[in-house]
């Protein structure tokens, strides 16, 4: 019977909600950056930007935290994945804001999401393969300006990367 390492990896991964403060090693961070570089793309185009918020970007992560709404039923719950040691923010390319034709803008925005999703899956697959935990942050306020980061793009979503906490029950990790 044929087996797939990647399928096994995907079957066994869990979304991490509670990250430890253990830093992500530099060599592992370099592998994650390389995964983004080699992510599949249409005609080698990349209609999105990736901003990496590392361990020194605590203020930016805390600024984003209250914008990570869980759902209307839980207005005071937020996504702790945005507080991970390393957060990869996927943003629509700033050139999208210059498209005035609504139909073309919608098509390009959808394409940006698709490309960001492919890149995120590449990132998550490599992260899980090298022993890191990951968690998606999809409910971000896309228009919030981050102090110290100059961009006009819109945040599509984020991926938190690090190690899960051992001091909380497994169902809360």
C-alpha atoms as a PDB file:
ATOM      1  CA  UNK A   1       0.000   0.000   0.000  1.00  0.00           C
ATOM      2  CA  UNK A   2       1.255   3.474  -0.873  1.00  0.00           C
ATOM      3  CA  UNK A   3       1.685   5.918   1.987  1.00  0.00           C
ATOM      4  CA  UNK A   4       2.215   9.655   2.037  1.00  0.00           C
ATOM      5  CA  UNK A   5       4.389  11.445   4.550  1.00  0.00           C
ATOM      6  CA  UNK A   6       2.650  14.757   3.799  1.00  0.00           C
ATOM      7  CA  UNK A   7      -0.814  13.248   4.259  1.00  0.00           C
ATOM      8  CA  UNK A   8       0.258  11.719   7.583  1.00  0.00           C
ATOM      9  CA  UNK A   9       1.637  15.089   8.657  1.00  0.00           C
ATOM     10  CA  UNK A  10      -1.648  16.835   7.778  1.00  0.00           C
ATOM     11  CA  UNK A  11      -3.761  14.189   9.502  1.00  0.00           C
ATOM     12  CA  UNK A  12      -1.781  14.519  12.730  1.00  0.00           C
ATOM     13  CA  UNK A  13      -1.390  18.315  12.965  1.00  0.00           C
ATOM     14  CA  UNK A  14      -3.497  20.337  15.365  1.00  0.00           C
ATOM     15  CA  UNK A  15      -4.093  24.057  15.464  1.00  0.00           C
ATOM     16  CA  UNK A  16      -2.089  25.519  18.306  1.00  0.00           C
ATOM     17  CA  UNK A  17      -3.909  28.152  20.366  1.00  0.00           C
ATOM     18  CA  UNK A  18      -1.478  28.572  23.221  1.00  0.00           C
ATOM     19  CA  UNK A  19       2.198  29.074  22.403  1.00  0.00           C
ATOM     20  CA  UNK A  20       5.098  28.925  24.833  1.00  0.00           C
ATOM     21  CA  UNK A  21       7.636  31.729  24.983  1.00  0.00           C
ATOM     22  CA  UNK A  22      10.333  29.401  23.630  1.00  0.00           C
ATOM     23  CA  UNK A  23      11.887  31.207  20.672  1.00  0.00           C
ATOM     24  CA  UNK A  24      11.908  29.687  17.202  1.00  0.00           C
ATOM     25  CA  UNK A  25      15.475  28.794  16.276  1.00  0.00           C
ATOM     26  CA  UNK A  26      17.009  30.912  13.500  1.00  0.00           C
ATOM     27  CA  UNK A  27      17.761  27.905  11.265  1.00  0.00           C
ATOM     28  CA  UNK A  28      14.101  26.859  11.458  1.00  0.00           C
ATOM     29  CA  UNK A  29      12.962  30.397  10.686  1.00  0.00           C
ATOM     30  CA  UNK A  30      15.200  30.370   7.603  1.00  0.00           C
ATOM     31  CA  UNK A  31      13.572  27.116   6.447  1.00  0.00           C
ATOM     32  CA  UNK A  32      10.123  28.706   6.826  1.00  0.00           C
ATOM     33  CA  UNK A  33      11.207  31.680   4.723  1.00  0.00           C
ATOM     34  CA  UNK A  34      12.522  29.270   2.109  1.00  0.00           C
ATOM     35  CA  UNK A  35       9.172  27.434   2.082  1.00  0.00           C
ATOM     36  CA  UNK A  36       7.474  30.711   1.189  1.00  0.00           C
ATOM     37  CA  UNK A  37      10.005  31.325  -1.564  1.00  0.00           C
ATOM     38  CA  UNK A  38       9.290  27.948  -3.184  1.00  0.00           C
ATOM     39  CA  UNK A  39       5.533  27.967  -2.670  1.00  0.00           C
ATOM     40  CA  UNK A  40       3.558  27.178  -5.850  1.00  0.00           C
ATOM     41  CA  UNK A  41       2.366  30.256  -7.732  1.00  0.00           C
ATOM     42  CA  UNK A  42       0.657  31.075 -11.002  1.00  0.00           C
ATOM     43  CA  UNK A  43       3.247  32.175 -13.572  1.00  0.00           C
ATOM     44  CA  UNK A  44       5.701  32.908 -10.745  1.00  0.00           C
ATOM     45  CA  UNK A  45       3.649  35.909  -9.693  1.00  0.00           C
ATOM     46  CA  UNK A  46       2.978  36.710  -6.082  1.00  0.00           C
ATOM     47  CA  UNK A  47       0.029  39.093  -5.522  1.00  0.00           C
ATOM     48  CA  UNK A  48       0.521  39.230  -1.785  1.00  0.00           C
ATOM     49  CA  UNK A  49       3.160  40.275   0.686  1.00  0.00           C
ATOM     50  CA  UNK A  50       4.320  38.462   3.805  1.00  0.00           C
ATOM     51  CA  UNK A  51       5.326  40.416   6.886  1.00  0.00           C
ATOM     52  CA  UNK A  52       7.054  38.448   9.635  1.00  0.00           C
ATOM     53  CA  UNK A  53       6.447  39.612  13.194  1.00  0.00           C
ATOM     54  CA  UNK A  54       9.169  38.045  15.319  1.00  0.00           C
ATOM     55  CA  UNK A  55       9.708  37.927  19.075  1.00  0.00           C
ATOM     56  CA  UNK A  56      10.594  41.639  19.216  1.00  0.00           C
ATOM     57  CA  UNK A  57       7.271  42.675  17.631  1.00  0.00           C
ATOM     58  CA  UNK A  58       5.311  42.315  20.881  1.00  0.00           C
ATOM     59  CA  UNK A  59       3.693  45.760  20.587  1.00  0.00           C
ATOM     60  CA  UNK A  60       2.462  45.048  17.047  1.00  0.00           C
ATOM     61  CA  UNK A  61       1.041  41.660  18.061  1.00  0.00           C
ATOM     62  CA  UNK A  62      -0.697  43.176  21.078  1.00  0.00           C
ATOM     63  CA  UNK A  63      -2.103  45.908  18.844  1.00  0.00           C
ATOM     64  CA  UNK A  64      -3.551  43.264  16.491  1.00  0.00           C
ATOM     65  CA  UNK A  65      -4.862  40.987  19.264  1.00  0.00           C
ATOM     66  CA  UNK A  66      -8.121  42.871  20.003  1.00  0.00           C
ATOM     67  CA  UNK A  67      -8.934  42.900  16.267  1.00  0.00           C
ATOM     68  CA  UNK A  68      -8.943  39.084  16.056  1.00  0.00           C
ATOM     69  CA  UNK A  69     -12.631  38.535  16.628  1.00  0.00           C
ATOM     70  CA  UNK A  70     -13.729  34.944  17.233  1.00  0.00           C
ATOM     71  CA  UNK A  71     -17.395  35.312  16.340  1.00  0.00           C
ATOM     72  CA  UNK A  72     -20.397  37.548  17.012  1.00  0.00           C
ATOM     73  CA  UNK A  73     -21.531  35.105  19.729  1.00  0.00           C
ATOM     74  CA  UNK A  74     -18.281  35.704  21.637  1.00  0.00           C
ATOM     75  CA  UNK A  75     -17.428  39.400  21.196  1.00  0.00           C
ATOM     76  CA  UNK A  76     -14.824  39.366  23.980  1.00  0.00           C
ATOM     77  CA  UNK A  77     -12.885  36.324  22.730  1.00  0.00           C
ATOM     78  CA  UNK A  78      -9.817  36.807  20.561  1.00  0.00           C
ATOM     79  CA  UNK A  79      -7.332  34.596  18.696  1.00  0.00           C
ATOM     80  CA  UNK A  80      -4.174  33.982  20.782  1.00  0.00           C
ATOM     81  CA  UNK A  81      -2.338  32.656  17.702  1.00  0.00           C
ATOM     82  CA  UNK A  82      -1.497  36.286  16.882  1.00  0.00           C
ATOM     83  CA  UNK A  83       0.696  36.298  20.020  1.00  0.00           C
ATOM     84  CA  UNK A  84       2.860  33.378  18.841  1.00  0.00           C
ATOM     85  CA  UNK A  85       6.640  33.832  18.928  1.00  0.00           C
ATOM     86  CA  UNK A  86       6.612  34.296  15.140  1.00  0.00           C
ATOM     87  CA  UNK A  87       3.607  35.473  13.143  1.00  0.00           C
ATOM     88  CA  UNK A  88       3.480  35.494   9.366  1.00  0.00           C
ATOM     89  CA  UNK A  89       0.980  38.088   8.137  1.00  0.00           C
ATOM     90  CA  UNK A  90      -0.268  37.605   4.592  1.00  0.00           C
ATOM     91  CA  UNK A  91      -1.336  40.867   2.949  1.00  0.00           C
ATOM     92  CA  UNK A  92      -2.896  41.670  -0.397  1.00  0.00           C
ATOM     93  CA  UNK A  93      -0.431  43.464  -2.649  1.00  0.00           C
ATOM     94  CA  UNK A  94      -0.599  47.246  -2.378  1.00  0.00           C
ATOM     95  CA  UNK A  95      -1.113  47.477  -6.145  1.00  0.00           C
ATOM     96  CA  UNK A  96      -4.628  46.098  -5.631  1.00  0.00           C
ATOM     97  CA  UNK A  97      -5.647  49.395  -4.081  1.00  0.00           C
ATOM     98  CA  UNK A  98      -4.899  51.067  -7.436  1.00  0.00           C
ATOM     99  CA  UNK A  99      -7.417  48.940  -9.353  1.00  0.00           C
ATOM    100  CA  UNK A 100     -10.569  50.975  -9.795  1.00  0.00           C
ATOM    101  CA  UNK A 101     -12.554  48.459 -11.835  1.00  0.00           C
ATOM    102  CA  UNK A 102     -14.623  46.647  -9.198  1.00  0.00           C
ATOM    103  CA  UNK A 103     -14.857  43.373 -11.138  1.00  0.00           C
ATOM    104  CA  UNK A 104     -11.106  43.219 -11.776  1.00  0.00           C
ATOM    105  CA  UNK A 105     -10.386  44.194  -8.144  1.00  0.00           C
ATOM    106  CA  UNK A 106     -12.592  41.339  -6.879  1.00  0.00           C
ATOM    107  CA  UNK A 107     -10.891  38.859  -9.177  1.00  0.00           C
ATOM    108  CA  UNK A 108      -7.392  39.987  -8.144  1.00  0.00           C
ATOM    109  CA  UNK A 109      -8.293  40.038  -4.436  1.00  0.00           C
ATOM    110  CA  UNK A 110      -9.594  36.476  -4.745  1.00  0.00           C
ATOM    111  CA  UNK A 111      -6.337  35.522  -6.483  1.00  0.00           C
ATOM    112  CA  UNK A 112      -4.329  37.143  -3.666  1.00  0.00           C
ATOM    113  CA  UNK A 113      -6.242  35.003  -1.139  1.00  0.00           C
ATOM    114  CA  UNK A 114      -5.614  31.881  -3.201  1.00  0.00           C
ATOM    115  CA  UNK A 115      -1.876  32.569  -3.462  1.00  0.00           C
ATOM    116  CA  UNK A 116      -1.636  33.438   0.232  1.00  0.00           C
ATOM    117  CA  UNK A 117      -3.434  30.166   1.061  1.00  0.00           C
ATOM    118  CA  UNK A 118      -0.999  28.121  -1.025  1.00  0.00           C
ATOM    119  CA  UNK A 119       1.918  29.885   0.617  1.00  0.00           C
ATOM    120  CA  UNK A 120       0.460  29.365   4.081  1.00  0.00           C
ATOM    121  CA  UNK A 121       0.033  25.634   3.448  1.00  0.00           C
ATOM    122  CA  UNK A 122       3.657  25.403   2.313  1.00  0.00           C
ATOM    123  CA  UNK A 123       4.694  27.284   5.444  1.00  0.00           C
ATOM    124  CA  UNK A 124       2.543  25.151   7.783  1.00  0.00           C
ATOM    125  CA  UNK A 125       3.707  21.884   6.185  1.00  0.00           C
ATOM    126  CA  UNK A 126       7.383  22.753   6.634  1.00  0.00           C
ATOM    127  CA  UNK A 127       6.802  24.118  10.153  1.00  0.00           C
ATOM    128  CA  UNK A 128       5.041  20.942  11.262  1.00  0.00           C
ATOM    129  CA  UNK A 129       7.714  18.813   9.567  1.00  0.00           C
ATOM    130  CA  UNK A 130      10.500  20.487  11.585  1.00  0.00           C
ATOM    131  CA  UNK A 131       8.680  20.163  14.911  1.00  0.00           C
ATOM    132  CA  UNK A 132       6.982  23.548  15.182  1.00  0.00           C
ATOM    133  CA  UNK A 133       3.329  24.126  16.014  1.00  0.00           C
ATOM    134  CA  UNK A 134       1.090  26.388  13.939  1.00  0.00           C
ATOM    135  CA  UNK A 135      -2.224  28.193  14.216  1.00  0.00           C
ATOM    136  CA  UNK A 136      -4.219  30.283  11.746  1.00  0.00           C
ATOM    137  CA  UNK A 137      -5.591  33.740  12.509  1.00  0.00           C
ATOM    138  CA  UNK A 138      -8.276  34.572   9.967  1.00  0.00           C
ATOM    139  CA  UNK A 139     -10.455  37.069  11.799  1.00  0.00           C
ATOM    140  CA  UNK A 140      -8.164  40.092  11.654  1.00  0.00           C
ATOM    141  CA  UNK A 141      -9.264  43.661  11.103  1.00  0.00           C
ATOM    142  CA  UNK A 142      -7.661  44.116   7.699  1.00  0.00           C
ATOM    143  CA  UNK A 143      -7.435  47.886   7.878  1.00  0.00           C
ATOM    144  CA  UNK A 144      -5.541  48.443  11.131  1.00  0.00           C
ATOM    145  CA  UNK A 145      -2.241  50.285  10.619  1.00  0.00           C
ATOM    146  CA  UNK A 146       0.649  48.757  12.529  1.00  0.00           C
ATOM    147  CA  UNK A 147       2.945  51.104  14.345  1.00  0.00           C
ATOM    148  CA  UNK A 148       6.410  50.942  12.856  1.00  0.00           C
ATOM    149  CA  UNK A 149       5.355  49.034   9.729  1.00  0.00           C
ATOM    150  CA  UNK A 150       4.679  51.066   6.615  1.00  0.00           C
ATOM    151  CA  UNK A 151       2.165  49.369   4.329  1.00  0.00           C
ATOM    152  CA  UNK A 152      -0.973  50.157   2.398  1.00  0.00           C
ATOM    153  CA  UNK A 153      -1.972  46.543   1.851  1.00  0.00           C
ATOM    154  CA  UNK A 154      -4.796  44.721   3.547  1.00  0.00           C
ATOM    155  CA  UNK A 155      -4.190  41.856   5.963  1.00  0.00           C
ATOM    156  CA  UNK A 156      -5.697  38.657   4.575  1.00  0.00           C
ATOM    157  CA  UNK A 157      -4.807  36.389   7.523  1.00  0.00           C
ATOM    158  CA  UNK A 158      -1.941  35.313   9.724  1.00  0.00           C
ATOM    159  CA  UNK A 159      -0.165  32.121  10.757  1.00  0.00           C
ATOM    160  CA  UNK A 160       1.317  31.838  14.242  1.00  0.00           C
ATOM    161  CA  UNK A 161       4.383  29.602  14.585  1.00  0.00           C
ATOM    162  CA  UNK A 162       6.215  28.360  17.653  1.00  0.00           C
ATOM    163  CA  UNK A 163       6.011  25.652  20.312  1.00  0.00           C
ATOM    164  CA  UNK A 164       2.864  24.800  22.247  1.00  0.00           C
ATOM    165  CA  UNK A 165       2.676  25.379  25.982  1.00  0.00           C
ATOM    166  CA  UNK A 166       3.079  22.318  28.158  1.00  0.00           C
ATOM    167  CA  UNK A 167       1.532  23.932  31.249  1.00  0.00           C
ATOM    168  CA  UNK A 168      -2.049  23.935  29.902  1.00  0.00           C
ATOM    169  CA  UNK A 169      -4.367  20.971  29.230  1.00  0.00           C
ATOM    170  CA  UNK A 170      -3.972  19.544  25.719  1.00  0.00           C
ATOM    171  CA  UNK A 171      -7.451  20.681  24.616  1.00  0.00           C
ATOM    172  CA  UNK A 172      -6.405  24.322  25.185  1.00  0.00           C
ATOM    173  CA  UNK A 173      -3.128  24.089  23.241  1.00  0.00           C
END
